[in-house]
CSV table of C-alpha atoms and ligand atoms in Angstrom, one decimal:
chain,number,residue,atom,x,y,z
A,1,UNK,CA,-69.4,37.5,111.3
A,2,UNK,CA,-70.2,39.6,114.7
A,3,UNK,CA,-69.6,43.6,114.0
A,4,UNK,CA,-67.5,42.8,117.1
A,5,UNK,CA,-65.0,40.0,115.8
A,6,UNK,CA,-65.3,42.2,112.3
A,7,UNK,CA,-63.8,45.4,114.1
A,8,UNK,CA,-61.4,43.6,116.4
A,9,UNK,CA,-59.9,42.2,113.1
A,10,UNK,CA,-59.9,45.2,110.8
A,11,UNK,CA,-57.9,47.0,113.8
A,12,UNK,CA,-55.7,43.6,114.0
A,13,UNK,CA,-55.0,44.1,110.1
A,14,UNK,CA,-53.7,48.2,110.0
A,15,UNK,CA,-51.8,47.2,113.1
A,16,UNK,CA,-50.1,44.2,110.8
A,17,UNK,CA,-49.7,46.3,108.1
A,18,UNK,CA,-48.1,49.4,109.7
A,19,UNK,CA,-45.7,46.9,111.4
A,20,UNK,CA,-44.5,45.5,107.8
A,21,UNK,CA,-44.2,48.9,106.4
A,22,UNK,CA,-42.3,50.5,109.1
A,23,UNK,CA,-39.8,46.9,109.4
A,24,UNK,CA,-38.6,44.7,106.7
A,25,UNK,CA,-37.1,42.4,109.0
A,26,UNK,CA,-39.9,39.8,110.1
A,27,UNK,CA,-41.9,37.8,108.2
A,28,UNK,CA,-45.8,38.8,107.1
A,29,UNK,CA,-47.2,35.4,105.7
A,30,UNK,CA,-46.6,32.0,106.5
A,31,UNK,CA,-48.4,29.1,104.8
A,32,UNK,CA,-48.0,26.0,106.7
A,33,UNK,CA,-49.3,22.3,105.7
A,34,UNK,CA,-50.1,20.1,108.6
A,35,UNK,CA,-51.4,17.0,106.0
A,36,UNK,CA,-50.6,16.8,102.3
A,37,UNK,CA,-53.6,14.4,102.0
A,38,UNK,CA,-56.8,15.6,99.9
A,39,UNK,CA,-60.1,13.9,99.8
A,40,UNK,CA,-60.6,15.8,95.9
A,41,UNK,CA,-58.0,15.2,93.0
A,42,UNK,CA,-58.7,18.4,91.3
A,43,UNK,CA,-56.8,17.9,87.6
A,44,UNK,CA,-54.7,21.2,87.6
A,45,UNK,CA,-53.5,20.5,91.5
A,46,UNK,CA,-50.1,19.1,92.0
A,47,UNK,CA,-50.5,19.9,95.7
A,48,UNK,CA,-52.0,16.9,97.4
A,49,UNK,CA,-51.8,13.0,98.2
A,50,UNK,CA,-54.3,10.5,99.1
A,51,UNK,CA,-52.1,8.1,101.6
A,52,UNK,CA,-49.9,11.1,103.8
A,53,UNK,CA,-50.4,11.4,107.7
A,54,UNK,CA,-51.3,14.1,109.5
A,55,UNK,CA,-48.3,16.1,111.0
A,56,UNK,CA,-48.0,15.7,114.6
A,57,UNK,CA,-49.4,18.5,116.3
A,58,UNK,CA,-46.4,18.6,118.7
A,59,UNK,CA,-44.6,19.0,115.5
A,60,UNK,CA,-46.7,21.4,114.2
A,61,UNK,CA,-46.9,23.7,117.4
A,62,UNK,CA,-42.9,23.9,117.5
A,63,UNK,CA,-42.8,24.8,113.3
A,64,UNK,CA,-45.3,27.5,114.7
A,65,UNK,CA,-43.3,28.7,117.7
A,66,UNK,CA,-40.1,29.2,115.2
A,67,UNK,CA,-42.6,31.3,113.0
A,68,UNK,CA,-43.5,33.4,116.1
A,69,UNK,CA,-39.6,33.7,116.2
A,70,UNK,CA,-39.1,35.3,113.1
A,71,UNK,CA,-41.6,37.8,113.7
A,72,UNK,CA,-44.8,35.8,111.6
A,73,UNK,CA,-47.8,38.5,111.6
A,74,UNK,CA,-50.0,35.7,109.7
A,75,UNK,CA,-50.0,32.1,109.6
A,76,UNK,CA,-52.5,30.8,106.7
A,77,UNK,CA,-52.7,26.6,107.1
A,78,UNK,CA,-53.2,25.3,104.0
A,79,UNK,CA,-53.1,21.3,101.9
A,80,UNK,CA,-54.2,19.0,101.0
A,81,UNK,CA,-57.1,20.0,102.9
A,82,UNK,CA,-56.3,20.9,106.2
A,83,UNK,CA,-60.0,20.0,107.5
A,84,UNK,CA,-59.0,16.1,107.5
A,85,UNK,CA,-56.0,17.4,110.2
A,86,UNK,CA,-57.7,15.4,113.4
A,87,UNK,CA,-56.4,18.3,115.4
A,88,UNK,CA,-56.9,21.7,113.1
A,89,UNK,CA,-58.9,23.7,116.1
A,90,UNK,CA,-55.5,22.6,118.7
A,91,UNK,CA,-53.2,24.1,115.5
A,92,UNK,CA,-55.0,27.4,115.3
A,93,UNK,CA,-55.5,27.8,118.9
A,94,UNK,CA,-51.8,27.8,118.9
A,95,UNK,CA,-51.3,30.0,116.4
A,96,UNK,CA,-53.7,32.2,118.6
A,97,UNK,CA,-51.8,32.0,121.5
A,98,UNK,CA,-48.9,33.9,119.9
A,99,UNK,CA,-51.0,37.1,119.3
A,100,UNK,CA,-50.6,35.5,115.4
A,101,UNK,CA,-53.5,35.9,112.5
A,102,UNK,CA,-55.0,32.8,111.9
A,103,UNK,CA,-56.2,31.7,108.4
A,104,UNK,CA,-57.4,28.4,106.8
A,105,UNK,CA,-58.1,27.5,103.3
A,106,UNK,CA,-60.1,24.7,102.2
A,107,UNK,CA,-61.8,23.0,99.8
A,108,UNK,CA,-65.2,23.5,101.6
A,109,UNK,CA,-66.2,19.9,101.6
A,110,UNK,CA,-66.6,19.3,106.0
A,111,UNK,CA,-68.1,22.2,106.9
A,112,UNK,CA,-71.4,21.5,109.0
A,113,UNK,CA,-73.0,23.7,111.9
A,114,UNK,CA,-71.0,21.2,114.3
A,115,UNK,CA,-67.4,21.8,112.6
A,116,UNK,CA,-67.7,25.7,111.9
A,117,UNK,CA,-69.1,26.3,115.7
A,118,UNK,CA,-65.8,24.6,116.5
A,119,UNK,CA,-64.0,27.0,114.5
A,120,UNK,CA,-65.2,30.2,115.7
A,121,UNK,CA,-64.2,29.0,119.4
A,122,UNK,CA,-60.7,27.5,118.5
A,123,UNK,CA,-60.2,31.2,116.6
A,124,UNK,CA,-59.9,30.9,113.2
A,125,UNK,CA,-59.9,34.9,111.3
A,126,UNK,CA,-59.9,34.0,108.1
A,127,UNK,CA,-61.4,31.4,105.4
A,128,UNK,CA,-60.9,31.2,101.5
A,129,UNK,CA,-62.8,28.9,100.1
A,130,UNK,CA,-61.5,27.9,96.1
A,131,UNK,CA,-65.0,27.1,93.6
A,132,UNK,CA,-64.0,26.1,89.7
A,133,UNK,CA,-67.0,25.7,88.4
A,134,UNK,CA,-70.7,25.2,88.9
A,135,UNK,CA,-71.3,21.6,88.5
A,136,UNK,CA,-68.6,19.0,89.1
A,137,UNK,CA,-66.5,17.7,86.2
A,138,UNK,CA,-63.7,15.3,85.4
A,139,UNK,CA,-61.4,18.6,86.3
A,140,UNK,CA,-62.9,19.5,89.7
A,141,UNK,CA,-65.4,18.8,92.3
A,142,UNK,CA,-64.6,21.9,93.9
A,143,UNK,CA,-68.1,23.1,92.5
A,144,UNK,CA,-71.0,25.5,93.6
A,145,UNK,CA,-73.8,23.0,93.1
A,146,UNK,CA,-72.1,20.0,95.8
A,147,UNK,CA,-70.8,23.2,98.2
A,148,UNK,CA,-73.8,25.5,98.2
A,149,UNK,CA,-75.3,23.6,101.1
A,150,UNK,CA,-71.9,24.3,102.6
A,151,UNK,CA,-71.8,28.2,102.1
A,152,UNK,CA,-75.1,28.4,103.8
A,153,UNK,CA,-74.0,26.8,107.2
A,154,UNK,CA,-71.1,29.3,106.8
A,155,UNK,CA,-73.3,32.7,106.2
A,156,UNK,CA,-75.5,31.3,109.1
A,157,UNK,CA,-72.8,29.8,111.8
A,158,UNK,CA,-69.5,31.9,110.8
A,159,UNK,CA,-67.6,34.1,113.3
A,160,UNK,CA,-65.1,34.7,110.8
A,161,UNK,CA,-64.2,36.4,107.6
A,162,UNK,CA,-65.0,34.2,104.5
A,163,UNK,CA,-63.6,34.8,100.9
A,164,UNK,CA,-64.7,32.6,97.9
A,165,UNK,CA,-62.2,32.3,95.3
A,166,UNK,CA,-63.5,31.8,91.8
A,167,UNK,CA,-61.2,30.7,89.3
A,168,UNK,CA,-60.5,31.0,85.3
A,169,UNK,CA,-58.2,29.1,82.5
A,170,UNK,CA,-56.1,25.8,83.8
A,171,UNK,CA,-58.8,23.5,81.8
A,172,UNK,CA,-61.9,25.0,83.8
A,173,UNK,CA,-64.7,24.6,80.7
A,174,UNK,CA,-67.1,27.2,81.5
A,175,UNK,CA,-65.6,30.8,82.5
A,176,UNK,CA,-69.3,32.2,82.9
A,177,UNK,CA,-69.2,29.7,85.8
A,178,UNK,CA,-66.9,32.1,87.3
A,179,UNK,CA,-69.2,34.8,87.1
A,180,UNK,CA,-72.1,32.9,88.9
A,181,UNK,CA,-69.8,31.6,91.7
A,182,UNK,CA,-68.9,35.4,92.5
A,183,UNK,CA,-72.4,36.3,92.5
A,184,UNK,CA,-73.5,33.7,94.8
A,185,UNK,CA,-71.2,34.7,97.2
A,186,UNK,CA,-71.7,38.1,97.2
A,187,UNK,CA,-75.6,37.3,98.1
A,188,UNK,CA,-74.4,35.9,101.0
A,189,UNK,CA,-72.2,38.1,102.3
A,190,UNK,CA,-69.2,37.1,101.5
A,191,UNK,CA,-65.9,38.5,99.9
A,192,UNK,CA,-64.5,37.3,96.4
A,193,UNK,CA,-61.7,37.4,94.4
A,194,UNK,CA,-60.7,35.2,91.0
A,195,UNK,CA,-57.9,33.7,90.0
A,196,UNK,CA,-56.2,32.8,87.0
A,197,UNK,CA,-55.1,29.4,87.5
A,198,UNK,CA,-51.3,28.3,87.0
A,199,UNK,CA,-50.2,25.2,84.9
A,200,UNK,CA,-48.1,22.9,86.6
A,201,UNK,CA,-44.7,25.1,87.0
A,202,UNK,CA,-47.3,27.5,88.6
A,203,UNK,CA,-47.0,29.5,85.8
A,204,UNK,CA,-48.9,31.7,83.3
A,205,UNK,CA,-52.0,30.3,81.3
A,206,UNK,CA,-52.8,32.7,78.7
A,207,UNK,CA,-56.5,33.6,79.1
A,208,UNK,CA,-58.9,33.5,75.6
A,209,UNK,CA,-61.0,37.0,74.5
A,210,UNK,CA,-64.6,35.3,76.5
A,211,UNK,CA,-62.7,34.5,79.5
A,212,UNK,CA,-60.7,37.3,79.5
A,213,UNK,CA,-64.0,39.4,79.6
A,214,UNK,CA,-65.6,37.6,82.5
A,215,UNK,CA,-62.3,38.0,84.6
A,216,UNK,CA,-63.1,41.5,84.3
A,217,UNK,CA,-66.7,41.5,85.5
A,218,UNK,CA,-65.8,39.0,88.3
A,219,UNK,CA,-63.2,41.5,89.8
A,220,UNK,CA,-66.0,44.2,89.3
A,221,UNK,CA,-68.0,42.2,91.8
A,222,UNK,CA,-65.4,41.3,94.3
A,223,UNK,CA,-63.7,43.7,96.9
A,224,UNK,CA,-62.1,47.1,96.1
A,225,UNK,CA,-59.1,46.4,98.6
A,226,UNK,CA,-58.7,43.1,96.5
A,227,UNK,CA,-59.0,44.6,93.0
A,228,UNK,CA,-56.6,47.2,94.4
A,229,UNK,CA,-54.0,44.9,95.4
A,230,UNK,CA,-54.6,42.3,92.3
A,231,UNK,CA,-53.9,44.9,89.6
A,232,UNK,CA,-50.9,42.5,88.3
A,233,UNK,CA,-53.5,40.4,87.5
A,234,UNK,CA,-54.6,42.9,84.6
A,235,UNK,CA,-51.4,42.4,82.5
A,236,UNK,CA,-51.4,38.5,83.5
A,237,UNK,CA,-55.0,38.5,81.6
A,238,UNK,CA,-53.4,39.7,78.9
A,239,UNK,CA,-50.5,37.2,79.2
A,240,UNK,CA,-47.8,40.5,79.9
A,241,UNK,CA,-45.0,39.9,82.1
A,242,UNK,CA,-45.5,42.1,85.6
A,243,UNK,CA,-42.2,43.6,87.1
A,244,UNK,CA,-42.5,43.6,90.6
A,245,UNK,CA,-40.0,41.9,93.6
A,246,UNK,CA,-40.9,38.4,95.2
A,247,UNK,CA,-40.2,38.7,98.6
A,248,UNK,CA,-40.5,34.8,99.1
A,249,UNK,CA,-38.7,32.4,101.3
A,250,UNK,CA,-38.2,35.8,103.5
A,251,UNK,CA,-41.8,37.9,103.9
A,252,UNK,CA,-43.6,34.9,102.6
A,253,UNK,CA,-42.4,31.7,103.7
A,254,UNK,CA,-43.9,28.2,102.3
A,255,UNK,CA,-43.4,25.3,105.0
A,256,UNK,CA,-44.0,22.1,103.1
A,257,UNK,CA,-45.3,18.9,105.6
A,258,UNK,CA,-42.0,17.9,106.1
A,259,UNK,CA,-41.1,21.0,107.9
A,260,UNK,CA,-39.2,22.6,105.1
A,261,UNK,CA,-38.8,26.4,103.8
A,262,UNK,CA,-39.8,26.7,100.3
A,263,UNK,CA,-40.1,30.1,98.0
A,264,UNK,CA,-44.0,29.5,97.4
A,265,UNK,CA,-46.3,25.9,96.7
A,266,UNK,CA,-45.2,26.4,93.1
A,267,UNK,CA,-41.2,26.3,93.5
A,268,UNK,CA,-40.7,23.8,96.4
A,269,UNK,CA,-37.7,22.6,96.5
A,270,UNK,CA,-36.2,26.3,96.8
A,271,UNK,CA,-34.5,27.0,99.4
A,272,UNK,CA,-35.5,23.9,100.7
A,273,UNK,CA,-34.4,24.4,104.3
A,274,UNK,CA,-35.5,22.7,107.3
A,275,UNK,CA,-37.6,25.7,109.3
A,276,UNK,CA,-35.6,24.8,112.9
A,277,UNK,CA,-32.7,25.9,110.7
A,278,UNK,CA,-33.7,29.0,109.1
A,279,UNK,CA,-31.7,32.0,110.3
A,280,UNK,CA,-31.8,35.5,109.4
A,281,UNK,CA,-29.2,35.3,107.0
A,282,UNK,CA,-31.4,32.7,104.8
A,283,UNK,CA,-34.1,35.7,105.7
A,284,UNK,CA,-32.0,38.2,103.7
A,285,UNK,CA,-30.3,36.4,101.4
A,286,UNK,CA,-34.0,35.7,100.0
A,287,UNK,CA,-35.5,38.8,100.7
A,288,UNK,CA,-32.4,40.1,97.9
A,289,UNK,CA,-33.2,37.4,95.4
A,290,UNK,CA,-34.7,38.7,92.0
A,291,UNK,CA,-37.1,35.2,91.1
A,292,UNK,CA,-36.9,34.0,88.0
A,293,UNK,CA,-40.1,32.9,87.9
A,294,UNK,CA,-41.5,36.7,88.8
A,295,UNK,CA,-42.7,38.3,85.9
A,296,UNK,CA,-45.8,35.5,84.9
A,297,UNK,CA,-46.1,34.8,88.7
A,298,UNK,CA,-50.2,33.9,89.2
A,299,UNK,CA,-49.7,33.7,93.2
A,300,UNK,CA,-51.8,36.2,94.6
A,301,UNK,CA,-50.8,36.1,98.2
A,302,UNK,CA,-47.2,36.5,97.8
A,303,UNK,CA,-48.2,39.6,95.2
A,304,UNK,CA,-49.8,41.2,97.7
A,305,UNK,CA,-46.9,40.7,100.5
A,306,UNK,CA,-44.9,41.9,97.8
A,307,UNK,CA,-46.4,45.0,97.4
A,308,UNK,CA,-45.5,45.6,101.0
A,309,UNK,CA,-41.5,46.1,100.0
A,310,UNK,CA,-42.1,47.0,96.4
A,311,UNK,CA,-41.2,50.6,96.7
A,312,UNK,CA,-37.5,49.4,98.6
A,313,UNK,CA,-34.9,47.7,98.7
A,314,UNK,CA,-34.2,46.9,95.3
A,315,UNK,CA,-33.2,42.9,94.3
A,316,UNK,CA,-30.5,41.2,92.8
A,317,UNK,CA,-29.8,38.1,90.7
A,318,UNK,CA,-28.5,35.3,92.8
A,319,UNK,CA,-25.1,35.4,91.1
A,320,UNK,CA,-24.9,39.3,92.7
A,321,UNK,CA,-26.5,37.9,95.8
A,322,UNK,CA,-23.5,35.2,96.0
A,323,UNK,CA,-20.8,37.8,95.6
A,324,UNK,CA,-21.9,40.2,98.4
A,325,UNK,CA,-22.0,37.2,100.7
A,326,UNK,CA,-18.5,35.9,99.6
A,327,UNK,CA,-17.6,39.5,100.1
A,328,UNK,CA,-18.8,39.9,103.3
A,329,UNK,CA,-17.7,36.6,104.4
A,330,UNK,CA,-14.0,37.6,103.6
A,331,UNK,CA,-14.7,41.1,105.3
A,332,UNK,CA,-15.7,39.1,108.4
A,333,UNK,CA,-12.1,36.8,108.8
A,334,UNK,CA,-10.6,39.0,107.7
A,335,UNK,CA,-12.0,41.2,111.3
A,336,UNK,CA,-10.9,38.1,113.2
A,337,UNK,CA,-7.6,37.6,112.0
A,338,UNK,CA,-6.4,41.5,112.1
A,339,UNK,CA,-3.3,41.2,114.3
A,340,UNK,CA,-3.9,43.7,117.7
B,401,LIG,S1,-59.1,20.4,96.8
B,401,LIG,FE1,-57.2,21.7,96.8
B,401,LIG,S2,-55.5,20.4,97.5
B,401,LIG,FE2,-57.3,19.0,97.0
B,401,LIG,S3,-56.8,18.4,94.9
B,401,LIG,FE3,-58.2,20.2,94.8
B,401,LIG,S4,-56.9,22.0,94.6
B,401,LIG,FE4,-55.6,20.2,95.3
B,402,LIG,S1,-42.5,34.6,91.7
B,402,LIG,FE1,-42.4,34.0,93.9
B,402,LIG,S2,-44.4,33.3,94.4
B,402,LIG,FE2,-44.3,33.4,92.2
B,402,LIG,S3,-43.8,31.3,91.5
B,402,LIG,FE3,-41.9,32.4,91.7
B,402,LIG,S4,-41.2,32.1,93.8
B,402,LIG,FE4,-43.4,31.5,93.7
C-alpha cells in the first residue's frame, strides 16, 4: 500500500470515527452480499451456496444508494465470495462514488496481478482475508499452503489495506496453524487478527487449554488497535459471557442477497426487512434492543461498532421496547384527535 493511499485512509478513518461518536443516528457498517454462491464449502460455514446468481448490479447500486441514505460511513461486501460477482470493481466504484469506505472480504482464492490491479483502480480500502489452517483438510481449503502464492501478488500489487484473519476452535485440527498463518502475514506486511469461530447459531465454542494458549500469542502478534478493540474476546476464550450492547440491525446492518435487513450473518431472519423499507423508526427501535444472543456473541465487527455506543444509551428487552412504541403510538393519536 502507497504511504499516500495509507495516509488518505487513516485521515478517512478519525473522520468516520469522530462522526459516530458525536451522532448516533446513522449507520457505521454495512455488510452487503451481491452472490451467496461460494466456490469452497468450508464445514463450519452456513453462509454460502453453489447454484445462486449474482445480484444485479442495478440492484445492487440502489441497496447502496439507500445505505448512503441512512448515513453508511462503511460498506464491507461480503458472501459467498464476492470475487465470483462478474461486476465487483462497478459495486465498489459505486460505493466510492458516495464518499463511502469500501471493504471486501474473501476467501483469497482469484487474486492474480490482473484482478488486484483492477482493484486498486475500481477503489477498494480494505481486504480481510480468513486462513484456517495450513494445509487444506476435509474442514477448509481456506489454507496458507494453496493461498501463499496469493498473498504474494497481494504484498507486491496491493493499493489497499490487507488484514489476514486466522482462526481457532469450530473443528479447525491444528491451533498452532493459527500461529504460523499470523506469522506469515506479519512478514509480509500485513495486519492480523484471530478469531474464535462460531458453531452454527454463531455462537460460543469453548476453546481447550493448547488453543487457548495460542490465541493469546496470535493476538500478541497482530495489531494493537485490534487487540484493543477485541478485548471481549479474552472472556470468550475462557467461555465467560461479555456484557456489552449490540447495536445491530441499526449501526450495523446485514443485507442478505435478497435485499433484506438482518441483525448480523448469524441471526438472519431478524428483523428481516426489505432495505427500500427500512426507516428510522426500524433504526431505533433496533438500536434499543438488548440481543439475546449478546453475551457469547463471536462477531468481531459488530463488537467493535458496538463499542462505538457502549458508554450510552442504555438497551432494553424487546418486551420494554414494544411498550414505549405502543406508548408513543397512543401519545401520537391521541395529538391528532385533541379537539381545537
Ligand atoms: S469460503 Fe467463506 S463463504 Fe465460502 S464456504 Fe468458506 S467460509 Fe463460507
Ligand atoms: S449479538 Fe448481535 S452480532 Fe452477535 S449474534 Fe447476536 S445479533 Fe448477531
Amino acid at each position: 500500500m502507497r504511504t499516500s493511499t495509507f495516509l488518505r485512509l487513516k485521515l478517512r478513518e478519525a473522520a468516520f470515527i469522530s462522526k459516530a461518536l458525536l451522532s448516533s443516528n446513522h449507520v457505521v457498517l454495512a455488510h452487503i452480499i451481491p452472490m451467496r454462491r461460494c466456490n469452497l464449502a468450508c464445514g463450519y460455514c452456513n453462509e454460502y451456496d453453489h447454484t445462486s446468481k449474482p445480484v444485479p448490479l442495478e440492484v445492487m447500486k440502489r441497496r447502496i444508494d439507500k445505505l448512503a441514505d441512512l448515513g453508511t460511513s462503511v460498506v464491507t461486501i461480503s458472501g459467498g465470495e464476492p470475487m465470483m460477482h462478474p461486476q465487483l470493481d462497478e459495486i465498489i466504484r459505486h460505493i466510492r462514488s458516495h464518499g463511502i469506505i469500501a471493504g471486501l472480504i474473501s476467501n483469497g482464492y482469484y487474486f492474480t496481478p490482473d484482478r488486484i490491479k483492477r482493484l486498486n483502480e475500481a477503489g477498494l480500502e480494505y481486504l480481510q482475508i480468513s486462513i484456517d489452517n495450513v494445509e487444506p483438510d476435509e474442514v477448509s481449503r481456506k489454507s496458507l499452503r494453496v493461498l501463499d502464492k496469493k498473498l504474494r501478488y497481494l504484498a507486491a500489487h496491493a493499493d489497499f489495506h490487507i488484514n489476514i484473519n486466522s482462526v481457532i476452535g469450530g473443528g479447525i485440527k491444528s491451533p498452532e496453524d493459527a500461529l504460523t498463518v499470523a506469522t506469515r502475514a506479519v512478514e509480509l506486511g500485513f495486519s492480523t487478527t484471530v478469531g474464535v469461530i462460531h458453531d452454527e447459531d454463531g455462537l460460543l465454542k469453548p476453546l481447550g487449554e493448547k488453543e487457548k494458549q495460542i490465541f493469546h500469542q496470535v493476538k500478541k502478534l497482530g495489531n494493537k488497535d485490534h487487540a484493543r478493540l477485541n478485548w471481549f474476546q479474552d472472556s470468550i476464550a475462557e467461555g465467560q459471557p461479555y456484557e456489552w450492547r449490540c447495536r445491530s440491525g441499526s449501526r450495523y446492518l446485514y443485507i442478505c442477497e435478497d435485499g433484506l435487513v438482518h441483525w448480523c450473518s448469524q441471526q438472519r431472519g431478524y428483523p428481516g426487512t426489505p432495505l427500500e423499507d427500512y426507516t428510522m423508526e426500524d433504526f431505533h427501535r433496533e438500536y434499543k434492543t438488548e440481543k439475546w444472543c449478546a453475551p457469547t456473541c463471536t462477531i468481531q465487527c459488530v463488537h467493535q461498532v458496538g463499542i462505538l455506543d457502549n458508554w450510552r444509551d442504555p438497551q432494553m428487552t424487546p418486551t420494554q421496547v414494544r411498550k414505549e412504541q405502543k406508548k408513543k403510538e397512543t401519545e401520537r393519536v391521541g395529538q391528532v384527535l385533541r379537539p381545537e
